[in-house]
Short mmCIF file of C-alpha atoms and ligand atoms in Angstrom, two decimals:
data_model
loop_
_atom_site.label_atom_id
_atom_site.label_comp_id
_atom_site.label_asym_id
_atom_site.label_seq_id
_atom_site.Cartn_x
_atom_site.Cartn_y
_atom_site.Cartn_z
CA MET A 1023 127.51 69.88 148.72
CA ALA A 1024 127.02 67.22 146.15
CA THR A 1025 127.95 69.06 143.00
CA TRP A 1026 131.18 70.60 144.22
CA GLN A 1027 134.50 68.95 143.54
CA PRO A 1028 137.99 70.29 144.03
CA MET A 1029 139.67 71.77 141.01
CA GLU A 1030 141.98 68.81 140.40
CA LYS A 1031 139.02 66.50 140.04
CA ILE A 1032 137.56 67.81 136.82
CA PRO A 1033 135.68 64.80 135.54
CA PRO A 1034 136.76 63.24 132.28
CA ALA A 1035 134.27 63.75 129.61
CA PHE A 1036 132.09 60.96 128.54
CA GLU A 1037 131.01 58.36 131.02
CA GLN A 1038 129.91 60.54 133.85
CA ARG A 1039 127.68 62.65 131.65
CA CYS A 1040 126.34 59.58 130.02
CA THR A 1041 125.00 58.17 133.22
CA ARG A 1042 123.69 61.53 134.23
CA ALA A 1043 121.68 62.60 131.30
CA GLY A 1044 121.13 59.51 129.25
CA PRO A 1045 122.70 58.30 126.07
CA LEU A 1046 121.10 60.49 123.46
CA ARG A 1047 122.22 63.73 124.90
CA PHE A 1048 125.85 62.87 124.70
CA THR A 1049 126.25 61.97 121.17
CA VAL A 1050 127.82 65.33 121.79
CA SER A 1051 131.28 65.81 120.75
CA ALA A 1052 131.20 63.01 118.32
CA THR A 1053 129.44 65.59 116.19
CA LEU A 1054 128.68 64.48 112.73
CA ALA A 1055 130.61 61.46 111.65
CA THR A 1056 130.10 59.14 114.56
CA ALA A 1057 126.76 60.39 115.76
CA ALA A 1058 124.84 57.56 114.22
CA ALA A 1059 127.04 54.96 115.87
CA LEU A 1060 126.40 56.35 119.32
CA THR A 1061 123.29 54.70 120.50
CA ALA A 1062 124.03 53.66 124.04
CA CYS A 1063 126.22 54.48 126.98
CA GLY A 1064 127.62 51.00 126.79
CA ALA A 1065 129.65 51.82 123.72
CA PRO A 1066 131.14 55.23 124.22
CA PRO A 1067 133.55 56.63 121.70
CA PRO A 1068 136.85 58.05 122.84
CA PRO A 1069 136.13 61.18 124.87
CA ASP A 1070 136.19 64.29 122.75
CA ASP A 1071 135.64 67.55 124.54
CA THR A 1072 135.33 69.68 121.43
CA PHE A 1073 131.72 70.55 121.99
CA LEU A 1074 131.32 70.40 125.73
CA THR A 1075 130.12 73.57 127.37
CA ARG A 1076 132.17 75.15 130.10
CA ALA A 1077 129.49 74.04 132.57
CA GLU A 1078 129.92 70.42 131.48
CA ARG A 1079 133.71 70.63 131.42
CA THR A 1080 133.73 71.82 135.04
CA ASP A 1081 131.03 69.44 136.30
CA TYR A 1082 128.69 72.43 136.55
CA ARG A 1083 130.91 74.46 138.84
CA GLU A 1084 131.31 77.24 136.28
CA THR A 1085 129.35 78.95 133.56
CA SER A 1086 130.49 80.15 130.15
CA SER A 1087 132.10 83.51 129.62
CA HIS A 1088 131.42 85.69 126.60
CA ALA A 1089 134.66 84.38 125.04
CA ASP A 1090 133.56 80.78 125.68
CA VAL A 1091 130.24 81.35 123.93
CA VAL A 1092 131.78 83.14 120.95
CA ASP A 1093 134.32 80.34 120.61
CA PHE A 1094 131.64 77.63 120.88
CA LEU A 1095 129.42 79.23 118.24
CA GLN A 1096 132.30 79.95 115.88
CA ARG A 1097 133.57 76.38 116.10
CA ALA A 1098 130.06 75.08 115.53
CA ALA A 1099 129.81 77.23 112.40
CA ALA A 1100 133.17 75.90 111.18
CA THR A 1101 131.93 72.33 111.65
CA SER A 1102 128.60 72.41 109.86
CA PRO A 1103 127.39 74.15 106.70
CA SER A 1104 123.98 74.69 108.26
CA VAL A 1105 125.35 76.69 111.21
CA HIS A 1106 126.30 80.30 110.50
CA TYR A 1107 128.00 82.65 112.93
CA THR A 1108 127.25 86.34 113.05
CA THR A 1109 126.63 89.12 115.56
CA TYR A 1110 123.51 91.19 116.03
CA GLY A 1111 124.77 94.25 117.87
CA TYR A 1112 126.97 95.38 120.73
CA THR A 1113 126.79 95.69 124.46
CA THR A 1114 127.43 98.95 126.29
CA GLU A 1115 131.08 97.98 126.67
CA GLY A 1116 131.40 97.05 123.02
CA ARG A 1117 131.17 93.29 123.23
CA PRO A 1118 129.69 91.88 120.03
CA LEU A 1119 126.48 89.93 120.64
CA PRO A 1120 127.01 86.46 119.19
CA LEU A 1121 124.33 84.76 117.14
CA ALA A 1122 124.22 81.30 115.57
CA VAL A 1123 121.83 81.13 112.63
CA VAL A 1124 120.93 77.50 112.00
CA GLY A 1125 119.06 76.10 109.04
CA ASP A 1126 119.11 75.38 105.33
CA ILE A 1127 120.10 78.87 104.31
CA GLU A 1128 122.86 80.43 102.25
CA GLY A 1129 124.30 82.54 105.03
CA PRO A 1130 123.49 84.28 108.30
CA SER A 1131 122.10 87.49 106.81
CA PRO A 1132 118.52 88.57 107.51
CA ALA A 1133 117.91 88.50 103.76
CA SER A 1134 118.84 84.84 103.43
CA VAL A 1135 116.79 83.91 106.49
CA ARG A 1136 113.74 85.72 105.21
CA ALA A 1137 114.22 84.31 101.72
CA SER A 1138 114.00 80.79 103.15
CA GLY A 1139 110.28 81.27 103.81
CA LYS A 1140 110.68 79.11 106.93
CA THR A 1141 109.39 79.72 110.41
CA VAL A 1142 112.03 81.70 112.30
CA VAL A 1143 112.54 81.13 116.03
CA TYR A 1144 114.63 83.45 118.22
CA LEU A 1145 116.12 81.80 121.33
CA GLN A 1146 117.65 84.17 123.87
CA GLY A 1147 119.64 83.41 127.02
CA ASN A 1148 121.09 85.48 129.82
CA ILE A 1149 119.05 88.71 129.72
CA HIS A 1150 119.79 88.67 133.44
CA GLY A 1151 123.51 88.04 133.69
CA GLY A 1152 123.36 85.69 136.67
CA GLU A 1153 120.56 83.55 135.25
CA VAL A 1154 122.90 81.38 133.26
CA CYS A 1155 121.07 78.12 132.57
CA GLY A 1156 119.65 79.28 129.24
CA LYS A 1157 123.10 80.25 128.02
CA GLU A 1158 124.36 76.74 128.69
CA ALA A 1159 121.24 75.00 127.40
CA LEU A 1160 121.39 76.85 124.07
CA GLN A 1161 124.98 75.75 123.49
CA MET A 1162 123.95 72.16 124.24
CA LEU A 1163 121.06 72.49 121.81
CA LEU A 1164 123.42 73.72 119.12
CA ARG A 1165 125.72 70.80 119.80
CA ASP A 1166 122.84 68.36 119.55
CA LEU A 1167 121.96 69.84 116.18
CA LEU A 1168 125.56 69.37 115.05
CA ALA A 1169 125.29 65.73 116.11
CA GLY A 1170 122.34 65.25 113.84
CA ARG A 1171 119.55 65.31 116.39
CA HIS A 1172 116.24 66.99 115.52
CA GLY A 1173 117.05 66.64 111.85
CA ALA A 1174 113.45 67.26 110.83
CA TRP A 1175 113.42 70.78 112.24
CA ARG A 1176 115.43 72.15 109.33
CA GLU A 1177 112.56 71.33 106.99
CA SER A 1178 110.36 73.90 108.69
CA MET A 1179 112.49 76.26 110.77
CA VAL A 1180 115.47 78.55 110.96
CA LEU A 1181 116.82 79.05 114.49
CA LEU A 1182 118.42 82.24 115.75
CA ILE A 1183 120.42 81.16 118.81
CA ALA A 1184 121.58 84.03 121.04
CA PRO A 1185 122.91 82.48 124.27
CA ILE A 1186 124.38 85.59 125.88
CA TYR A 1187 122.27 88.73 125.51
CA ASN A 1188 123.46 90.59 128.63
CA ALA A 1189 127.11 89.83 127.95
CA ASP A 1190 128.47 92.68 130.08
CA GLY A 1191 126.45 91.54 133.08
CA ASN A 1192 127.62 87.97 132.48
CA GLU A 1193 131.28 88.95 132.81
CA ARG A 1194 130.84 90.59 136.23
CA VAL A 1195 131.22 87.31 138.06
CA THR A 1196 131.20 87.08 141.83
CA LEU A 1197 130.62 84.11 144.10
CA THR A 1198 127.87 85.99 145.89
CA ASN A 1199 125.64 87.09 142.99
CA ARG A 1200 122.17 85.51 142.97
CA GLY A 1201 122.06 84.90 146.71
CA ARG A 1202 120.86 81.44 147.56
CA GLN A 1203 120.51 80.11 144.02
CA HIS A 1204 122.09 76.65 143.84
CA GLY A 1205 125.26 77.43 141.91
CA PRO A 1206 127.25 77.55 139.78
CA ILE A 1207 129.49 77.69 142.79
CA GLY A 1208 132.31 79.21 140.73
CA GLY A 1209 130.17 82.32 140.52
CA MET A 1210 127.95 84.04 138.02
CA GLY A 1211 127.36 87.48 136.59
CA GLN A 1212 125.09 90.28 137.71
CA ARG A 1213 121.51 91.08 136.82
CA PRO A 1214 121.85 94.53 135.15
CA ASN A 1215 123.96 95.52 132.16
CA ALA A 1216 127.04 97.74 132.40
CA GLN A 1217 124.84 100.87 132.57
CA GLY A 1218 123.07 99.47 135.60
CA TYR A 1219 119.86 98.87 133.62
CA ASP A 1220 117.72 95.79 133.93
CA LEU A 1221 117.46 94.77 130.28
CA ASN A 1222 114.15 93.10 131.02
CA ARG A 1223 112.69 96.52 131.82
CA ASP A 1224 114.20 98.27 128.81
CA HIS A 1225 112.16 97.01 125.88
CA MET A 1226 109.96 100.09 125.64
CA LYS A 1227 112.33 102.90 126.62
CA LEU A 1228 115.34 101.45 124.76
CA ASP A 1229 118.02 103.12 126.87
CA SER A 1230 120.54 100.35 126.27
CA PRO A 1231 122.44 99.39 123.12
CA GLU A 1232 121.48 95.81 123.94
CA ALA A 1233 117.73 96.50 123.72
CA ARG A 1234 118.23 98.46 120.51
CA SER A 1235 120.29 95.60 119.12
CA VAL A 1236 117.53 93.09 119.78
CA ALA A 1237 114.86 95.44 118.38
CA ARG A 1238 116.94 95.65 115.23
CA LEU A 1239 117.26 91.87 115.12
CA LEU A 1240 113.48 91.55 115.41
CA ASN A 1241 112.94 94.04 112.60
CA GLU A 1242 115.48 92.51 110.26
CA TYR A 1243 115.16 88.77 110.87
CA ASN A 1244 111.43 88.91 111.59
CA PRO A 1245 111.18 85.82 113.82
CA GLN A 1246 107.64 84.53 114.43
CA VAL A 1247 108.52 82.88 117.74
CA ALA A 1248 110.76 84.11 120.58
CA VAL A 1249 111.82 82.38 123.79
CA ASP A 1250 113.50 84.28 126.66
CA LEU A 1251 115.36 82.12 129.19
CA HIS A 1252 115.60 83.03 132.90
CA THR A 1253 115.97 81.59 136.40
CA THR A 1254 113.39 82.25 139.12
CA ASN A 1255 113.70 84.30 142.28
CA GLY A 1256 111.58 83.53 145.28
CA THR A 1257 108.83 81.04 145.97
CA ARG A 1258 109.78 77.47 146.89
CA HIS A 1259 107.52 75.56 144.57
CA ALA A 1260 107.83 72.06 143.10
CA TYR A 1261 108.16 72.96 139.42
CA HIS A 1262 111.46 72.50 137.65
CA LEU A 1263 110.46 75.29 135.34
CA THR A 1264 107.69 77.86 135.07
CA TYR A 1265 106.66 79.73 131.93
CA SER A 1266 104.53 82.56 130.68
CA PRO A 1267 102.92 83.66 127.45
CA PRO A 1268 102.69 87.42 126.73
CA LEU A 1269 100.59 88.99 129.49
CA HIS A 1270 99.50 92.33 128.03
CA PRO A 1271 95.74 92.35 127.39
CA ASN A 1272 96.39 93.76 123.91
CA THR A 1273 98.24 90.60 122.84
CA PRO A 1274 96.51 89.22 119.71
CA ALA A 1275 93.94 86.66 120.86
CA GLU A 1276 95.11 83.99 118.43
CA ILE A 1277 98.63 84.13 119.85
CA ASP A 1278 97.31 83.80 123.38
CA ALA A 1279 95.17 80.81 122.39
CA PHE A 1280 97.98 79.12 120.46
CA LEU A 1281 100.12 79.20 123.60
CA ARG A 1282 97.59 78.65 126.39
CA GLU A 1283 95.44 76.07 124.62
CA GLY A 1284 98.06 74.41 122.46
CA LEU A 1285 101.78 74.73 122.92
CA LEU A 1286 102.16 75.16 126.68
CA PRO A 1287 99.86 72.30 127.79
CA HIS A 1288 101.41 70.02 125.18
CA VAL A 1289 104.97 70.83 126.23
CA THR A 1290 104.07 70.33 129.89
CA THR A 1291 102.72 66.85 129.20
CA GLU A 1292 105.66 65.88 127.03
CA VAL A 1293 108.21 66.89 129.66
CA ARG A 1294 106.30 65.05 132.39
CA ASP A 1295 106.08 61.89 130.28
CA LYS A 1296 109.69 61.94 129.12
CA HIS A 1297 111.53 63.33 132.13
CA GLY A 1298 109.16 63.15 135.10
CA TRP A 1299 109.38 66.86 135.87
CA GLU A 1300 106.49 69.24 136.48
CA TYR A 1301 106.25 72.59 134.65
CA TYR A 1302 103.56 75.21 135.11
CA TYR A 1303 102.67 78.87 134.60
CA TYR A 1304 105.06 81.29 136.29
CA GLY A 1305 103.94 82.55 139.66
CA ASN A 1306 104.78 83.32 143.23
CA ALA A 1307 102.65 82.25 146.16
CA GLY A 1308 101.73 85.12 148.40
CA ALA A 1309 99.29 87.87 149.20
CA ARG A 1310 99.62 90.96 147.05
CA GLY A 1311 98.46 94.35 148.16
CA GLY A 1312 96.77 92.93 151.24
CA THR A 1313 94.63 90.57 149.22
CA GLU A 1314 94.26 86.83 149.68
CA ARG A 1315 97.05 84.31 149.23
CA GLY A 1316 97.23 83.30 145.60
CA TRP A 1317 99.48 82.28 142.72
CA TYR A 1318 100.53 85.59 141.21
CA THR A 1319 102.28 86.01 137.90
CA PHE A 1320 104.47 89.07 137.34
CA ASP A 1321 103.37 92.00 135.19
CA HIS A 1322 101.60 92.85 131.96
CA ARG A 1323 103.73 95.79 130.88
CA PRO A 1324 105.71 95.53 127.65
CA ARG A 1325 108.97 96.65 129.26
CA PHE A 1326 109.25 92.87 129.84
CA ASN A 1327 110.55 90.81 126.93
CA ASN A 1328 107.68 88.38 126.39
CA ASN A 1329 105.03 91.09 126.80
CA TYR A 1330 106.87 93.34 124.34
CA LEU A 1331 107.08 90.55 121.79
CA GLY A 1332 103.36 89.93 122.21
CA LEU A 1333 102.61 93.54 121.29
CA ARG A 1334 104.78 92.99 118.21
CA ASN A 1335 102.38 90.16 117.24
CA ARG A 1336 104.95 87.48 118.04
CA ILE A 1337 104.52 84.13 119.77
CA ALA A 1338 106.66 84.81 122.81
CA ILE A 1339 107.46 82.57 125.75
CA LEU A 1340 109.13 83.34 129.06
CA SER A 1341 111.07 80.44 130.62
CA GLU A 1342 112.05 80.45 134.31
CA ALA A 1343 114.09 77.48 135.50
CA TYR A 1344 113.72 76.89 139.23
CA SER A 1345 116.42 78.69 141.17
CA TYR A 1346 116.87 75.97 143.81
CA ALA A 1347 117.17 73.05 141.43
CA SER A 1348 120.83 72.18 140.97
CA PHE A 1349 122.57 74.12 138.21
CA GLU A 1350 122.73 70.98 136.10
CA GLU A 1351 119.00 70.34 136.52
CA ARG A 1352 118.21 73.95 135.65
CA VAL A 1353 120.19 73.66 132.44
CA LEU A 1354 118.47 70.39 131.53
CA ALA A 1355 115.02 71.72 132.47
CA THR A 1356 115.61 74.65 130.14
CA LEU A 1357 116.97 72.45 127.36
CA TYR A 1358 113.98 70.10 127.58
CA PHE A 1359 111.61 73.07 127.45
CA VAL A 1360 113.26 74.54 124.37
CA GLU A 1361 113.34 71.14 122.66
CA GLU A 1362 109.64 70.58 123.22
CA ILE A 1363 108.77 74.11 122.10
CA LEU A 1364 110.72 73.58 118.90
CA ASP A 1365 109.11 70.19 118.29
CA TYR A 1366 105.70 71.79 118.65
CA VAL A 1367 106.54 74.76 116.45
CA HIS A 1368 107.96 72.37 113.85
CA GLU A 1369 104.72 70.38 113.85
CA HIS A 1370 102.68 73.59 113.58
CA ALA A 1371 105.06 75.66 111.47
CA ASP A 1372 102.50 76.70 108.86
CA GLU A 1373 99.96 77.63 111.52
CA VAL A 1374 102.57 79.71 113.34
CA ARG A 1375 103.39 81.71 110.23
CA ARG A 1376 99.70 82.12 109.42
CA ILE A 1377 98.82 83.39 112.91
CA VAL A 1378 101.66 85.90 112.94
CA ALA A 1379 101.03 87.08 109.39
CA ALA A 1380 97.33 87.54 110.16
CA ALA A 1381 98.12 89.57 113.27
CA ASP A 1382 100.53 91.74 111.27
CA ALA A 1383 97.94 92.30 108.56
CA ALA A 1384 94.98 93.02 110.83
CA THR A 1385 94.43 96.67 111.66
CA VAL A 1386 93.74 97.75 115.22
CA VAL A 1387 92.39 101.15 114.13
CA GLY A 1388 89.08 101.73 115.88
CA ASP A 1389 89.62 98.95 118.43
CA SER A 1390 89.24 99.70 122.12
CA LEU A 1391 92.57 98.61 123.60
CA ALA A 1392 94.07 98.67 127.09
CA LEU A 1393 96.37 101.43 128.34
CA ARG A 1394 96.57 100.07 131.88
CA ALA A 1395 95.66 96.75 133.42
CA ALA A 1396 95.38 94.85 136.68
CA PRO A 1397 95.66 91.15 137.58
CA GLU A 1398 92.45 89.17 137.39
CA ARG A 1399 91.54 86.28 139.66
CA SER A 1400 90.85 82.84 138.20
CA ASP A 1401 87.23 81.69 138.21
CA ALA A 1402 88.05 78.78 140.48
CA PRO A 1403 90.98 77.90 142.74
CA VAL A 1404 93.77 75.87 141.14
CA GLU A 1405 96.12 73.26 142.57
CA ILE A 1406 99.67 74.53 142.87
CA LEU A 1407 102.56 72.18 143.59
CA MET A 1408 104.53 73.64 146.45
CA GLY A 1409 107.96 72.33 147.44
CA ALA A 1410 110.68 72.45 150.03
CA THR A 1411 114.40 73.14 150.08
CA ILE A 1412 117.43 71.87 151.95
CA GLU A 1413 119.97 74.40 153.13
CA GLU A 1414 123.53 73.78 152.06
CA THR A 1415 126.67 75.85 152.47
CA HIS A 1416 128.68 77.35 149.66
CA PRO A 1417 132.07 75.62 150.00
CA LEU A 1418 134.08 78.78 149.45
CA THR A 1419 132.02 81.64 150.85
CA GLY A 1420 130.27 79.83 153.68
CA ARG A 1421 126.99 81.42 152.67
CA PRO A 1422 123.79 79.40 152.57
CA LEU A 1423 122.56 77.86 149.32
CA LEU A 1424 119.18 76.21 148.84
CA LEU A 1425 118.65 72.91 147.06
CA ARG A 1426 115.24 71.64 146.07
CA ALA A 1427 114.05 68.63 148.06
CA ASP A 1428 112.06 65.88 146.39
CA THR A 1429 109.02 66.62 148.49
CA GLN A 1430 105.94 68.29 147.11
CA TYR A 1431 102.48 69.08 148.32
CA VAL A 1432 99.40 70.57 146.78
CA GLU A 1433 98.13 73.94 147.88
CA THR A 1434 94.85 75.14 146.47
CA MET A 1435 94.63 78.84 145.79
CA TYR A 1436 93.29 81.32 143.29
CA GLU A 1437 95.52 82.10 140.37
CA TYR A 1438 96.23 85.65 139.23
CA GLY A 1439 97.70 84.77 135.87
CA ILE A 1440 96.05 87.15 133.44
CA PHE A 1441 95.46 90.89 133.27
CA ALA A 1442 92.29 92.81 132.51
CA PRO A 1443 92.21 96.39 131.20
CA THR A 1444 91.58 99.12 133.77
CA LEU A 1445 91.79 101.97 131.25
CA ARG A 1446 91.01 101.81 127.56
CA GLU A 1447 91.21 104.08 124.55
CA ARG A 1448 90.09 103.70 120.98
CA VAL A 1449 93.03 103.30 118.59
CA PRO A 1450 93.19 106.27 116.19
CA GLN A 1451 94.15 106.25 112.56
CA SER A 1452 97.45 108.03 113.18
CA TYR A 1453 99.57 110.15 115.51
CA LEU A 1454 101.40 113.35 114.58
CA ILE A 1455 104.85 113.41 116.19
CA PRO A 1456 106.33 116.94 116.32
CA ALA A 1457 109.82 117.38 114.89
CA GLY A 1458 111.08 118.69 118.22
CA LEU A 1459 110.46 115.39 120.03
CA GLN A 1460 113.77 113.86 119.04
CA GLU A 1461 113.89 111.38 121.95
CA VAL A 1462 110.50 110.09 120.84
CA LEU A 1463 111.23 110.00 117.11
CA THR A 1464 114.53 108.16 117.46
CA ARG A 1465 112.98 105.59 119.77
CA LEU A 1466 110.00 104.95 117.50
CA ALA A 1467 112.42 104.41 114.63
CA ALA A 1468 114.56 102.04 116.73
CA HIS A 1469 111.46 99.96 117.49
CA GLY A 1470 110.84 99.70 113.76
CA ILE A 1471 107.74 101.92 113.70
CA ALA A 1472 107.19 103.33 110.21
CA LEU A 1473 107.12 107.16 110.13
CA GLU A 1474 106.09 109.37 107.23
CA PRO A 1475 106.85 113.07 106.74
CA ALA A 1476 103.74 115.21 107.22
CA ASP A 1477 102.88 117.91 104.72
CA ALA A 1478 101.40 121.22 105.82
CA THR A 1479 97.76 120.31 105.18
CA PRO A 1480 95.45 121.21 108.10
CA VAL A 1481 93.64 118.19 109.60
CA ASP A 1482 90.93 117.59 112.16
CA ALA A 1483 92.50 115.88 115.14
CA GLU A 1484 92.23 115.21 118.88
CA ALA A 1485 94.50 116.67 121.52
CA PHE A 1486 94.83 115.27 125.04
CA ARG A 1487 94.24 118.14 127.46
CA ILE A 1488 96.37 117.48 130.55
CA ASP A 1489 94.62 117.96 133.90
CA SER A 1490 97.55 116.86 136.00
CA VAL A 1491 100.83 114.96 135.93
CA ARG A 1492 101.96 112.70 138.75
CA THR A 1493 105.72 112.10 138.88
CA SER A 1494 107.03 109.22 140.95
CA GLU A 1495 109.32 110.28 143.75
CA ARG A 1496 111.67 107.36 143.47
CA PRO A 1497 113.57 107.03 140.20
CA PHE A 1498 113.26 103.63 138.51
CA GLN A 1499 115.81 102.45 135.94
CA GLY A 1500 117.15 105.98 135.63
CA HIS A 1501 113.76 107.61 135.11
CA SER A 1502 111.10 109.36 137.14
CA GLU A 1503 107.99 107.69 135.81
CA GLN A 1504 105.04 109.95 135.04
CA THR A 1505 101.31 109.33 135.02
CA LEU A 1506 99.09 111.70 133.04
CA PHE A 1507 95.47 112.56 133.72
CA GLY A 1508 93.20 114.43 131.35
CA ARG A 1509 90.92 113.92 128.37
CA TYR A 1510 90.85 114.15 124.61
CA GLU A 1511 89.14 117.07 122.87
CA PRO A 1512 88.77 118.04 119.22
CA THR A 1513 91.35 120.30 117.64
CA ARG A 1514 92.65 121.26 114.24
CA VAL A 1515 96.35 121.14 113.45
CA THR A 1516 98.64 122.10 110.62
CA PRO A 1517 101.81 119.97 110.63
CA ALA A 1518 105.06 121.91 110.82
CA PRO A 1519 108.16 121.08 108.78
CA GLY A 1520 109.80 117.91 110.09
CA ASP A 1521 106.69 116.61 111.86
CA MET A 1522 106.06 112.90 111.23
CA TRP A 1523 102.94 110.77 110.91
CA ALA A 1524 102.87 107.38 112.61
CA ARG A 1525 99.98 105.33 111.26
CA ALA A 1526 98.30 102.82 113.57
CA ASP A 1527 97.36 100.48 110.73
CA GLN A 1528 100.95 99.24 110.40
CA PRO A 1529 102.01 95.80 111.75
CA LEU A 1530 103.43 97.44 114.89
CA GLY A 1531 100.19 99.36 115.54
CA ARG A 1532 99.64 97.79 118.96
CA LEU A 1533 103.15 98.74 120.01
CA LEU A 1534 102.79 102.28 118.65
CA PHE A 1535 99.61 102.72 120.68
CA SER A 1536 101.35 101.64 123.90
CA LEU A 1537 104.36 103.85 123.14
CA VAL A 1538 102.68 107.18 122.38
CA GLU A 1539 99.28 107.29 124.08
CA PRO A 1540 99.69 109.79 126.94
CA GLN A 1541 98.05 107.51 129.54
CA SER A 1542 99.89 104.32 128.62
CA ASP A 1543 101.48 102.75 131.68
CA ASP A 1544 104.64 101.88 129.73
CA GLY A 1545 104.76 104.59 127.09
CA LEU A 1546 107.34 107.22 126.31
CA ALA A 1547 105.44 109.78 128.41
CA ASN A 1548 105.46 107.34 131.34
CA TRP A 1549 109.26 107.12 131.07
CA GLY A 1550 109.60 110.90 131.17
CA PHE A 1551 110.75 111.52 127.60
CA LEU A 1552 108.20 114.33 127.28
CA ALA A 1553 108.63 115.68 130.81
CA ASP A 1554 109.65 119.18 129.78
CA GLN A 1555 106.61 119.44 127.47
CA LEU A 1556 103.90 118.54 129.97
CA ARG A 1557 101.92 121.26 131.77
CA ALA A 1558 98.56 121.07 133.48
CA GLY A 1559 95.95 122.76 131.30
CA GLU A 1560 98.06 122.40 128.16
CA PRO A 1561 97.73 119.79 125.40
CA TYR A 1562 99.97 116.72 125.17
CA PRO A 1563 102.27 117.50 122.25
CA ILE A 1564 101.41 114.38 120.20
CA VAL A 1565 97.95 114.76 118.65
CA ARG A 1566 95.99 112.01 116.96
CA VAL A 1567 93.62 111.67 114.04
CA PRO A 1568 90.72 109.42 114.99
CA GLY A 1569 89.74 106.59 112.73
CA GLY A 1570 87.31 103.70 112.48
ZN1 ZN B 465 115.33 86.90 135.01
#
């Protein structure tokens, strides 16, 4: 296959990359001093591999290890006063999670980032350990910043660059992970973390130290924008990259509009004009549940990163580079996407902060919000660019790999890209969490939900009387998911010592609602954390005080 070369033929640094990706990108290693002099491929400086990624150094045969990323970020921090190295938590196996904090700030602490008053953007790679293009693209972005590119961004933004979130999964390299994805042919890590959990299903239940680490980062650094970088599985379409805004119907409307009417169409046009590649909303072509063939997005539930961030009132974007583009193209497609997002956020930095602050300040008490949802069909069919692949053979395993072909055709089909509520409840003023529900209380605290001790004053409340509980037969992510049926009825309660109030008029009110309502399809009851408390005919142990 085209991208594979024997080990002894590692390409020397500069010229090859220069022809491949154009002159600007590879002001690279020249970092600060000579960056300005590097304007064309015709006048390359002496090769300097200081800030090449492992993917670049191996002509895209390999991807960076945890040690490579830590080393890259630490050297970047040693090179520039506006790059700060820190860590934001640990993996299950104790690997520190590296973070580069970039901007005009005193240091990498949350306090100095928040004190800057700038728009804070969190960029995350590698939540799925084999989906490695974001990890490489974020290192290249950091290098470009070192070289003086995007200089205007620092006026408006601070960047939190986290290339390797699922670091344990990243280190479990085999040549056969990720099936027919087109490289890196030197292998890549596995999807789950070291506990066997899919970290992109763990944002509500918080079973992993990784998910708790990122929840803590969100609470302390308070980014307004978050981008989560993946690689697709499945459909052979003709997009180099597909994307998604938060999909939960309870996402603040202004955030949805900012992305769907502003940022995403703009970024799509910019990439097409500059690079000639097509991007579109994430989807897979197929027929779901016996329905018609359509373009189906994935899921609305906040166990997924971008949906979770949406319920935290954040402008969140899912990025999915196309699995069958070459590894190099996937990295570049991801880098271009992130660059255009950051350009747009820079241009709209005040608006971004205003939208997020307004969503944090607005109360959802009394609103009728969704507890469950289902995909909704577009009003009219849309044109989807379908593609084709060429089968190649992995040079070392003999297994088939697929490479995108430059053919595309239009297929017209309905799009199922948004979700509509199928069950709603009115958001109460507050929930009373009994002291005995330790699994619930510790998780609410880890999410950053504010809790207040309850005094022993009797209050009028509502209790959810359980009619029945359905428990799924097949465990999922270590849990037997539960669905509750029943109805609310009036009650009167006197809080016991240690019971805690969780008020819904806090900034994380939407998240609180999805976590503790008994019928939420991604709540703590759904994940079985109250399983030993649930009996037909009995009340759900968390009562609520209605409001609005
Ligand atoms: Zn993924």
